[in-house]
Coordinates of C-alpha atoms and ligand atoms in Angstrom, one line a residue:
M1 CA -86.7 65.2 -131.4
F2 CA -86.4 67.0 -128.1
T3 CA -89.3 67.6 -125.8
E4 CA -89.3 71.0 -124.2
N5 CA -88.6 69.8 -120.7
V6 CA -85.8 67.4 -121.6
L7 CA -83.5 69.1 -119.0
D8 CA -86.1 69.9 -116.4
N9 CA -84.6 70.5 -112.9
Q10 CA -81.0 70.1 -114.2
V11 CA -78.6 72.8 -113.0
A12 CA -76.2 73.7 -115.8
I13 CA -73.0 75.8 -115.5
I14 CA -71.7 77.2 -118.7
T15 CA -68.3 78.9 -118.5
G16 CA -68.0 81.9 -120.8
G17 CA -71.8 81.8 -121.0
G18 CA -72.2 85.6 -121.4
T19 CA -71.2 85.7 -125.0
G20 CA -71.0 83.8 -128.3
L21 CA -71.5 80.0 -128.3
G22 CA -71.6 79.8 -124.5
N23 CA -74.6 82.1 -124.5
R24 CA -76.3 80.2 -127.2
I25 CA -75.8 76.9 -125.3
A26 CA -77.3 78.6 -122.2
R27 CA -80.3 79.8 -124.1
T28 CA -80.8 76.3 -125.6
F29 CA -80.5 74.6 -122.2
A30 CA -82.9 77.2 -120.7
A31 CA -85.5 76.6 -123.5
H32 CA -85.4 72.9 -122.5
G33 CA -86.0 73.5 -118.8
A34 CA -82.5 73.7 -117.2
R35 CA -81.6 76.1 -114.4
I36 CA -78.8 78.2 -115.8
V37 CA -75.5 79.4 -114.3
I38 CA -73.3 81.5 -116.5
T39 CA -69.7 82.6 -115.7
S40 CA -67.3 85.1 -117.1
R41 CA -64.6 87.5 -116.0
S42 CA -66.7 90.5 -116.9
Q43 CA -69.9 91.5 -115.2
E44 CA -70.9 93.4 -118.3
H45 CA -70.7 90.2 -120.4
L46 CA -72.8 88.5 -117.8
D47 CA -75.5 91.2 -117.7
E48 CA -75.7 91.3 -121.5
G49 CA -75.8 87.5 -121.7
E50 CA -78.5 87.3 -119.1
K51 CA -80.8 89.5 -121.3
Q52 CA -80.5 87.0 -124.1
I53 CA -81.4 84.0 -121.8
L54 CA -84.3 85.6 -119.9
P55 CA -86.9 85.1 -122.7
F56 CA -86.4 81.3 -122.0
T57 CA -86.4 81.2 -118.2
D58 CA -87.2 83.4 -115.3
Q59 CA -83.9 83.1 -113.5
V60 CA -80.2 83.2 -114.4
L61 CA -77.4 82.9 -111.9
K62 CA -74.5 85.0 -112.9
V63 CA -71.1 84.5 -111.3
V64 CA -67.9 86.4 -112.1
C65 CA -65.3 83.8 -112.1
D66 CA -61.9 83.6 -113.8
V67 CA -61.4 79.9 -114.6
R68 CA -57.6 80.3 -114.2
E69 CA -58.1 80.8 -110.5
P70 CA -59.0 77.6 -108.5
E71 CA -60.2 79.7 -105.5
Q72 CA -62.7 81.5 -107.8
V73 CA -63.9 78.2 -109.1
K74 CA -64.4 77.0 -105.6
A75 CA -66.4 80.2 -104.8
L76 CA -68.5 79.4 -108.0
R77 CA -69.2 75.9 -106.7
D78 CA -70.3 77.3 -103.3
K79 CA -72.5 79.9 -104.8
V80 CA -74.3 77.4 -107.1
L81 CA -74.8 74.9 -104.2
E82 CA -76.1 77.6 -102.0
T83 CA -78.6 78.7 -104.7
Y84 CA -79.6 75.4 -106.3
G85 CA -78.2 72.6 -104.0
Q86 CA -76.9 70.6 -107.0
I87 CA -74.7 70.7 -110.1
D88 CA -75.8 68.4 -113.0
I89 CA -74.1 69.8 -116.1
L90 CA -70.8 71.6 -116.7
V91 CA -69.9 73.0 -120.1
N92 CA -66.2 74.0 -120.4
N93 CA -66.6 76.6 -123.1
A94 CA -64.4 79.6 -121.9
A95 CA -61.5 80.1 -124.1
G96 CA -59.1 82.7 -125.6
N97 CA -57.6 82.6 -129.0
F98 CA -55.7 84.7 -131.5
L99 CA -53.6 83.8 -134.5
Y100 CA -49.8 84.1 -134.2
P101 CA -46.8 82.4 -135.9
A102 CA -45.4 79.9 -133.4
E103 CA -41.8 81.2 -133.6
K104 CA -43.0 84.7 -132.6
L105 CA -45.7 83.9 -130.1
P106 CA -45.0 85.9 -126.9
L107 CA -44.7 83.4 -124.0
K108 CA -47.3 85.3 -122.0
G109 CA -49.7 84.6 -124.9
W110 CA -48.9 80.9 -124.8
K111 CA -49.4 80.9 -121.0
A112 CA -52.6 82.8 -121.1
V113 CA -54.3 80.4 -123.5
I114 CA -53.0 77.3 -121.8
D115 CA -54.2 78.7 -118.5
I116 CA -57.7 79.4 -119.7
V117 CA -58.3 76.4 -121.9
L118 CA -56.3 73.5 -120.4
N119 CA -55.9 74.5 -116.7
G120 CA -59.3 76.2 -116.5
S121 CA -61.1 73.2 -117.9
F122 CA -59.3 71.0 -115.4
Y123 CA -59.9 73.2 -112.4
C124 CA -63.6 73.4 -113.3
S125 CA -63.8 69.7 -114.0
Q126 CA -62.1 68.7 -110.7
I127 CA -63.8 71.2 -108.4
L128 CA -67.3 70.9 -109.9
G129 CA -66.8 67.2 -110.7
N130 CA -66.2 66.4 -107.1
V131 CA -69.8 67.6 -106.4
M132 CA -71.0 65.3 -109.2
I133 CA -69.0 62.4 -107.7
E134 CA -70.8 62.9 -104.4
Q135 CA -74.2 63.1 -106.2
K136 CA -73.3 60.0 -108.2
R137 CA -74.5 61.8 -111.4
G138 CA -73.4 64.5 -113.7
Q139 CA -72.2 65.5 -117.1
I140 CA -69.4 67.4 -118.6
V141 CA -69.1 68.7 -122.2
N142 CA -65.9 70.3 -123.3
I143 CA -65.8 72.6 -126.3
L144 CA -62.8 71.8 -128.5
A145 CA -61.9 72.6 -132.1
T146 CA -60.8 70.2 -134.9
Y147 CA -57.3 71.6 -134.8
A148 CA -56.9 69.7 -131.6
W149 CA -56.0 66.7 -133.8
T150 CA -55.2 68.3 -137.2
G151 CA -53.1 71.1 -135.8
G152 CA -53.7 74.5 -137.3
P153 CA -51.3 77.3 -138.4
G154 CA -51.3 80.2 -136.0
T155 CA -53.0 78.3 -133.2
I156 CA -50.1 76.5 -131.5
H157 CA -51.3 77.6 -128.1
S158 CA -55.0 76.8 -128.6
A159 CA -54.4 73.6 -130.6
S160 CA -52.1 72.3 -127.9
A161 CA -54.5 73.2 -125.1
K162 CA -57.6 71.7 -126.9
A163 CA -55.6 68.5 -127.6
G164 CA -55.0 68.3 -123.8
V165 CA -58.7 68.8 -123.2
L166 CA -59.5 66.0 -125.6
A167 CA -57.2 63.7 -123.6
M168 CA -58.9 65.0 -120.5
T169 CA -62.3 64.2 -121.9
R170 CA -61.4 60.6 -122.6
T171 CA -59.5 60.1 -119.3
L172 CA -62.3 61.5 -117.1
A173 CA -64.9 59.6 -119.1
V174 CA -63.2 56.3 -118.1
E175 CA -62.2 57.3 -114.6
W176 CA -65.6 58.8 -113.6
A177 CA -68.0 56.4 -115.4
R178 CA -68.2 54.5 -112.1
Y179 CA -69.7 57.6 -110.5
G180 CA -72.4 57.9 -113.1
I181 CA -70.7 60.9 -114.8
R182 CA -70.5 61.2 -118.6
V183 CA -67.8 63.3 -120.2
N184 CA -68.0 64.3 -123.8
A185 CA -66.8 67.0 -126.2
V186 CA -67.8 68.8 -129.3
A187 CA -65.4 70.1 -131.9
P188 CA -66.8 72.8 -134.0
G189 CA -65.3 74.2 -137.2
P190 CA -65.5 78.0 -137.7
F191 CA -68.8 79.8 -136.7
D192 CA -69.4 83.5 -136.5
T193 CA -69.2 85.2 -133.1
E194 CA -68.0 88.7 -132.4
G195 CA -64.8 87.4 -130.7
A196 CA -64.0 85.0 -133.6
R197 CA -64.8 87.6 -136.3
V198 CA -62.4 90.1 -134.9
R199 CA -59.5 87.8 -134.1
L200 CA -59.8 84.9 -136.6
W201 CA -61.3 86.3 -139.9
P202 CA -61.0 90.0 -139.8
T203 CA -61.7 90.5 -143.5
D204 CA -64.4 89.0 -145.8
E205 CA -61.6 87.8 -148.1
I206 CA -60.1 85.7 -145.3
R207 CA -63.6 84.4 -144.3
Q208 CA -64.3 83.3 -147.8
R209 CA -60.9 81.5 -148.1
L210 CA -61.9 79.5 -145.0
I211 CA -65.3 78.7 -146.4
D212 CA -63.7 77.5 -149.7
D213 CA -62.2 74.7 -147.7
I214 CA -65.4 73.5 -146.1
P215 CA -67.3 70.8 -148.1
L216 CA -70.7 72.1 -146.9
Q217 CA -69.5 75.6 -148.2
R218 CA -70.5 77.6 -145.1
F219 CA -69.7 78.2 -141.5
A220 CA -71.8 76.5 -138.8
D221 CA -74.7 78.4 -137.2
P222 CA -73.8 78.5 -133.5
Q223 CA -77.3 77.0 -132.9
E224 CA -76.2 73.9 -134.8
V225 CA -73.3 73.5 -132.3
A226 CA -75.5 74.2 -129.3
N227 CA -78.0 71.6 -130.5
A228 CA -75.2 69.0 -130.5
V229 CA -74.2 69.9 -126.9
L230 CA -77.9 69.6 -125.9
Y231 CA -78.0 66.2 -127.5
L232 CA -74.9 65.0 -125.6
V233 CA -76.4 66.0 -122.2
S234 CA -79.9 64.8 -123.1
P235 CA -81.5 61.4 -122.2
Y236 CA -81.0 60.5 -125.9
A237 CA -77.3 60.1 -125.3
T238 CA -77.1 58.2 -122.0
Y239 CA -74.7 55.5 -123.4
I240 CA -72.3 58.0 -125.0
T241 CA -69.2 58.9 -123.0
G242 CA -65.6 59.8 -124.0
E243 CA -66.8 60.9 -127.4
C244 CA -66.0 64.0 -129.4
L245 CA -68.7 65.0 -131.8
T246 CA -67.3 67.0 -134.8
I247 CA -69.5 69.7 -136.3
D248 CA -67.5 71.3 -139.0
G249 CA -69.3 70.7 -142.3
G250 CA -66.8 68.0 -143.2
A251 CA -63.9 70.5 -143.1
W252 CA -61.2 68.4 -141.4
L253 CA -61.9 65.3 -143.5
G254 CA -61.8 67.4 -146.7
K255 CA -58.8 69.7 -146.0
G256 CA -58.1 71.4 -149.3
I257 CA -61.5 70.2 -150.6
G258 CA -62.1 73.5 -152.4
R259 CA -59.1 72.8 -154.6
A260 CA -59.7 69.1 -154.8
V261 CA -63.2 69.7 -156.1
E262 CA -61.9 72.2 -158.7
I263 CA -59.4 69.5 -159.9
L264 CA -62.3 67.0 -160.1
D265 CA -64.3 69.5 -162.2
D266 CA -61.3 70.0 -164.6
I267 CA -60.8 66.2 -165.0
E268 CA -64.5 65.8 -165.8
K269 CA -64.2 68.5 -168.4
I270 CA -61.2 66.7 -170.0
R271 CA -63.2 63.4 -170.0
E272 CA -66.2 65.1 -171.7
A273 CA -63.9 66.7 -174.2
T274 CA -62.1 63.3 -174.9
K275 CA -65.5 61.7 -175.4
K276 CA -66.6 64.3 -178.0
N277 CA -63.3 63.9 -179.9
R278 CA -63.7 60.1 -180.3
Ligands
NAP301 P1 -66.2 84.1 -127.3 O1 -67.5 84.7 -127.5 O2 -65.0 85.0 -127.2 O3 -66.3 83.3 -125.9 C1 -65.3 83.0 -125.1 C2 -65.8 83.2 -123.7 O4 -64.8 82.8 -122.7 C3 -66.1 84.7 -123.3 O5 -67.5 84.7 -122.8 C4 -65.1 85.1 -122.3 O6 -65.8 86.0 -121.3 C5 -64.8 83.7 -121.6 N1 -63.5 83.7 -121.0 C6 -62.3 84.0 -121.6 N2 -61.3 83.9 -120.6 C7 -61.9 83.5 -119.5 C8 -61.5 83.2 -118.2 N3 -60.2 83.3 -117.9 N4 -62.4 82.8 -117.2 C9 -63.7 82.8 -117.5 N5 -64.2 83.0 -118.7 C10 -63.3 83.4 -119.7 O7 -65.9 83.0 -128.4 P2 -66.7 81.9 -129.1 O8 -66.4 82.0 -130.5 O9 -68.1 81.9 -128.6 O10 -66.0 80.5 -128.5 C11 -66.6 79.6 -127.6 C12 -65.9 78.3 -127.6 O11 -66.0 77.7 -129.0 C13 -64.4 78.4 -127.3 O12 -64.1 77.3 -126.5 C14 -63.8 78.3 -128.6 O13 -62.4 77.8 -128.6 C15 -64.7 77.3 -129.3 N6 -64.6 77.4 -130.8 C16 -64.9 78.5 -131.5 C17 -64.9 78.5 -132.9 C18 -65.3 79.7 -133.7 O14 -65.2 79.7 -134.9 N7 -65.9 80.7 -133.1 C19 -64.4 77.4 -133.6 C20 -64.1 76.2 -132.8 C21 -64.2 76.3 -131.4 P3 -64.9 87.1 -120.5 O15 -64.0 87.7 -121.5 O16 -66.0 88.0 -120.0 O17 -64.2 86.4 -119.4

């Protein structure tokens, strides 16, 4: 579907692009011709992430930037403009998450996640979006999670922040359409990354319980999520704005589907048995 050069000459900033999904998005964009900027708080994450991207492009701009600090986001903007002279795509991917019962969540944990996900996404959108407004073109994709609208036990901080970013997506889509800027989101269900494995499904048994509730009966491959992000920023999606594309194997529609399917099987067995006894 996609030609190799579908993002030729586009400058794409991916926050949290050193690791996990952010790095996969960066590789995917690079393979389609984009000039890549990755950001992270850690130089080590950036250096490791760059190695993964370099097979697809000859240059990666790495910028240490904590998205919670507007001054650092402004320095990121200046560095990108000095290097490339334009900013075409922003992916707000940086996040923090850990599971905790709401009644016990330390307030500094609440604040940390809200700061990264909600405040960080806004600082990046406003500061980098102003460049897009001047250019009269640009695109933003926000990485959400389906618990932004379903809620999710243990994720009060992240769910609240992602719900805010969903509202931000729709608000900016309407407000900035007049500047030629499209703003969309993707909401993945669970996929394996080192960070998620350690914090969200530390045992195989917990992982399997999560899979049992997914109609497609598996986690996403991060590449499937990256492909959806590529689609949203591609010329194939030029009339899409304010949308949130869910990539979760049907999980949020089929909450409890594992059990529902078992019940269906049992009812089928009863029906078959009744037929035989007639
Ligand atoms: P990950 O590898 O832990 O990625 C998070 C990234 O955010 C890291 O590279 C981290 O780098 C960066 N980051 C954290 N705080 C930051 C800050 N203050 N400033 C700048 N960068 C910061 O996790 P992932 O699983 O790939 O998650 C990527 C995105 O997908 C997140 O938005 C997450 O909520 C979403 N998501 C994940 C899943 C899943 O199952 N994995 C499901 C649904 C949605 P540094 O630590 O170096 O700063």
